[in-house]
Coordinates of C-alpha atoms in Angstrom, one line a residue:
Chain A
X1 CA -55.1 73.1 92.8
X2 CA -54.2 69.7 91.4
X3 CA -51.0 69.7 89.3
X4 CA -48.8 67.1 87.7
X5 CA -45.5 68.5 86.7
X6 CA -43.3 66.3 84.5
X7 CA -39.5 66.4 83.9
X8 CA -38.0 68.0 80.8
X9 CA -37.4 66.7 77.3
X10 CA -34.9 63.9 76.8
X11 CA -32.8 62.9 73.8
X12 CA -31.5 59.3 73.9
X13 CA -29.6 56.9 71.7
X14 CA -31.1 53.5 70.7
X15 CA -30.6 50.9 73.4
X16 CA -30.4 53.4 76.2
X17 CA -32.9 53.9 79.0
X18 CA -35.0 57.0 80.0
X19 CA -36.7 57.8 83.3
X20 CA -39.4 60.4 83.4
X21 CA -40.7 61.9 86.6
X22 CA -44.2 63.3 87.5
X23 CA -44.5 65.4 90.6
X24 CA -48.0 65.6 92.0
X25 CA -49.4 68.4 94.2
X26 CA -52.7 69.7 95.4
X27 CA -54.2 66.4 96.5
X28 CA -53.6 63.3 98.6
X29 CA -51.1 61.3 96.5
X30 CA -52.0 57.9 97.8
X31 CA -55.8 58.3 97.1
X32 CA -55.3 57.9 93.3
X33 CA -53.4 55.9 90.8
X34 CA -51.2 57.1 88.1
X35 CA -51.3 56.0 84.4
X36 CA -48.6 56.7 81.9
X37 CA -49.8 57.3 78.3
X38 CA -47.7 58.1 75.3
X39 CA -48.4 59.7 71.9
X40 CA -46.1 59.3 68.9
X41 CA -46.0 62.2 66.5
X42 CA -49.3 62.4 64.6
X43 CA -50.6 59.3 66.3
X44 CA -53.2 58.5 69.0
X45 CA -52.9 57.9 72.7
X46 CA -51.3 54.7 73.8
X47 CA -51.8 53.5 77.4
X48 CA -48.5 52.1 78.8
X49 CA -49.3 51.2 82.4
X50 CA -50.8 52.0 85.7
X51 CA -49.6 52.1 89.3
X52 CA -51.6 52.1 92.4
X53 CA -49.9 54.6 94.6
X54 CA -51.7 53.1 97.6
X55 CA -50.1 49.7 97.4
X56 CA -47.6 49.8 94.5
X57 CA -49.5 47.3 92.4
X58 CA -48.8 47.8 88.7
X59 CA -50.5 46.8 85.4
X60 CA -48.7 47.1 82.1
X61 CA -49.7 47.1 78.5
X62 CA -48.7 43.7 77.2
X63 CA -46.5 44.9 74.3
X64 CA -44.4 47.1 76.7
X65 CA -44.3 45.1 79.9
X66 CA -40.8 43.7 79.3
X67 CA -39.3 47.2 78.9
X68 CA -41.3 49.5 81.2
X69 CA -41.2 50.0 85.0
X70 CA -43.4 52.2 87.0
X71 CA -42.6 53.3 90.5
X72 CA -43.7 56.0 93.0
X73 CA -42.0 57.8 95.9
X74 CA -44.8 58.7 98.3
X75 CA -42.4 60.9 100.4
X76 CA -42.1 63.3 97.5
X77 CA -45.4 62.6 95.8
X78 CA -43.6 61.7 92.6
X79 CA -44.3 59.0 90.1
X80 CA -41.6 57.6 87.7
X81 CA -41.7 55.8 84.4
X82 CA -38.6 54.1 83.0
X83 CA -38.3 52.6 79.5
X84 CA -35.3 50.4 78.7
X85 CA -33.8 49.3 75.4
X86 CA -35.1 52.4 73.6
X87 CA -36.0 52.2 69.9
X88 CA -36.7 54.9 67.4
X89 CA -40.4 54.1 67.6
X90 CA -40.4 55.0 71.3
X91 CA -40.0 58.6 70.3
X92 CA -43.1 60.2 71.6
X93 CA -44.6 62.6 74.1
X94 CA -45.1 60.8 77.4
X95 CA -47.9 61.9 79.8
X96 CA -48.7 61.0 83.4
X97 CA -52.3 61.2 84.4
X98 CA -54.1 60.8 87.7
X99 CA -56.5 57.9 87.6
X100 CA -59.5 57.1 89.6
X101 CA -59.4 53.6 91.1
X102 CA -63.0 52.7 90.5
X103 CA -63.8 54.3 87.1
X104 CA -60.3 54.6 85.5
X105 CA -61.2 58.2 84.7
X106 CA -58.0 60.2 84.1
X107 CA -59.0 63.5 85.5
X108 CA -55.7 65.4 85.6
X109 CA -52.7 65.2 83.2
X110 CA -49.1 66.3 83.2
X111 CA -47.9 68.7 80.6
X112 CA -46.1 65.9 78.7
X113 CA -42.4 65.0 78.2
X114 CA -40.9 64.7 74.7
X115 CA -38.6 61.8 74.4
X116 CA -36.6 61.6 71.2
X117 CA -34.7 58.4 70.4
X118 CA -32.1 59.0 67.7
X119 CA -28.6 57.9 66.9
Chain B
X1 CA -57.7 42.4 75.8
X2 CA -60.3 44.4 74.0
X3 CA -60.2 47.3 71.5
X4 CA -62.2 50.4 71.2
X5 CA -62.9 51.4 67.6
X6 CA -63.7 55.0 66.6
X7 CA -64.2 56.6 63.2
X8 CA -61.0 58.2 62.0
X9 CA -62.7 61.6 61.3
X10 CA -66.0 63.4 61.2
X11 CA -67.0 66.8 60.0
X12 CA -70.0 69.0 60.4
X13 CA -71.0 72.6 60.1
X14 CA -71.3 75.1 63.0
X15 CA -74.6 74.9 64.8
X16 CA -75.2 71.3 63.8
X17 CA -75.0 68.1 65.9
X18 CA -72.4 65.4 65.6
X19 CA -72.1 62.0 67.2
X20 CA -68.8 60.1 67.6
X21 CA -69.1 56.3 68.2
X22 CA -66.8 54.0 70.2
X23 CA -67.3 50.3 69.7
X24 CA -65.9 47.7 72.1
X25 CA -64.6 44.6 70.5
X26 CA -65.2 42.1 73.3
X27 CA -66.8 42.2 76.6
X28 CA -69.8 44.4 77.4
X29 CA -69.5 48.2 76.9
X30 CA -71.7 48.5 80.0
X31 CA -69.3 46.5 82.2
X32 CA -66.8 49.3 82.7
X33 CA -67.1 53.1 82.6
X34 CA -66.3 55.0 79.4
X35 CA -64.6 58.3 79.4
X36 CA -64.2 60.8 76.5
X37 CA -61.3 63.2 76.2
X38 CA -60.7 66.2 74.0
X39 CA -57.2 67.0 72.8
X40 CA -56.0 70.0 70.9
X41 CA -52.6 70.2 69.2
X42 CA -49.8 70.6 71.6
X43 CA -51.8 70.0 74.7
X44 CA -52.6 67.1 76.9
X45 CA -56.1 65.6 76.8
X46 CA -58.9 67.0 78.9
X47 CA -62.1 65.2 80.0
X48 CA -65.4 66.1 78.3
X49 CA -67.4 63.0 79.6
X50 CA -66.6 60.6 82.4
X51 CA -68.3 57.5 83.8
X52 CA -70.4 57.1 80.6
X53 CA -72.6 60.2 80.9
X54 CA -71.1 62.6 83.5
X55 CA -69.9 66.1 82.5
X56 CA -67.0 67.8 84.4
X57 CA -67.7 71.3 85.7
X58 CA -66.8 73.8 83.0
X59 CA -67.8 71.5 80.1
X60 CA -70.8 72.9 78.4
X61 CA -74.0 70.9 78.3
X62 CA -73.7 70.7 74.5
X63 CA -71.5 67.7 75.2
X64 CA -73.3 64.4 76.2
X65 CA -72.4 60.8 76.5
X66 CA -74.4 57.6 76.2
X67 CA -74.1 53.8 76.1
X68 CA -75.9 51.4 73.7
X69 CA -75.8 47.8 74.8
X70 CA -77.3 46.5 71.6
X71 CA -74.4 47.8 69.5
X72 CA -71.9 47.5 72.3
X73 CA -70.8 51.0 71.8
X74 CA -70.5 54.4 73.5
X75 CA -71.3 57.7 71.9
X76 CA -70.2 61.3 72.4
X77 CA -72.7 63.8 71.0
X78 CA -71.9 67.5 70.6
X79 CA -74.8 69.7 69.7
X80 CA -74.8 73.4 68.6
X81 CA -71.3 72.9 67.2
X82 CA -68.8 75.7 67.5
X83 CA -65.6 76.1 65.7
X84 CA -63.7 75.8 69.0
X85 CA -65.0 72.2 69.3
X86 CA -62.6 71.2 66.5
X87 CA -60.2 68.8 68.1
X88 CA -59.3 65.1 68.4
X89 CA -61.6 63.1 70.6
X90 CA -60.7 59.8 72.4
X91 CA -62.8 57.3 74.2
X92 CA -61.3 55.2 77.0
X93 CA -62.4 52.3 79.1
X94 CA -60.8 49.5 81.1
X95 CA -61.1 45.9 82.2
X96 CA -59.4 43.8 84.9
X97 CA -55.9 45.1 84.3
X98 CA -55.9 47.2 81.2
X99 CA -56.8 50.7 80.4
X100 CA -57.7 51.1 76.7
X101 CA -57.9 54.2 74.5
X102 CA -59.8 54.3 71.2
X103 CA -57.8 55.3 68.1
X104 CA -59.2 58.9 68.2
X105 CA -61.5 60.8 66.0
X106 CA -60.6 64.1 64.3
X107 CA -63.5 66.5 64.4
X108 CA -63.6 69.2 61.8
X109 CA -66.1 72.0 62.1
X110 CA -66.5 73.9 58.9

């Protein structure tokens, strides 16, 4: 069965960086893309970016593109999301989600990773 | 970039029908597929409608999706409401290089 398993919770200080992993299993990793979506406490879903696992092409949300980098390791079927220069308002649950290339349907989601930014 | 606007909250009684709208700010709603996700507290979203009108296996046929070009909006309709349908619902679509989520609608069934 398809699974996306994310790395564990992180606590970071303002100005630091965080890198979250998302290990995929149960399907051909390169046949789908991966989106990263975050959700601040009590807030809605915010799309952060997308990576085509097939060719490594990326799209980023405009307001985050200077601080976020998405990568994949096809040898281990793992996607990574790094956020730099963390601020308190980056505190959120971060999700990876498998995305269909043609419809952008996100059909499977990771369990979420809580990132807390606090001094 | 475009935005997707949803009502902040809706409420209805068990057994009734509720419709949640999702209006696209620019560009045609019909140009790109719309998905609808259900999210319960503490859990990741799950799909209830994909590609405008398609229902994943396991989602009851009480859930349906539609597109209205005249209002440039998509709608999620839930009929025969059950208390278990209470959750947050998000629409989502895309354009050339952006995936966009609506702000979410809190459905209360009481």
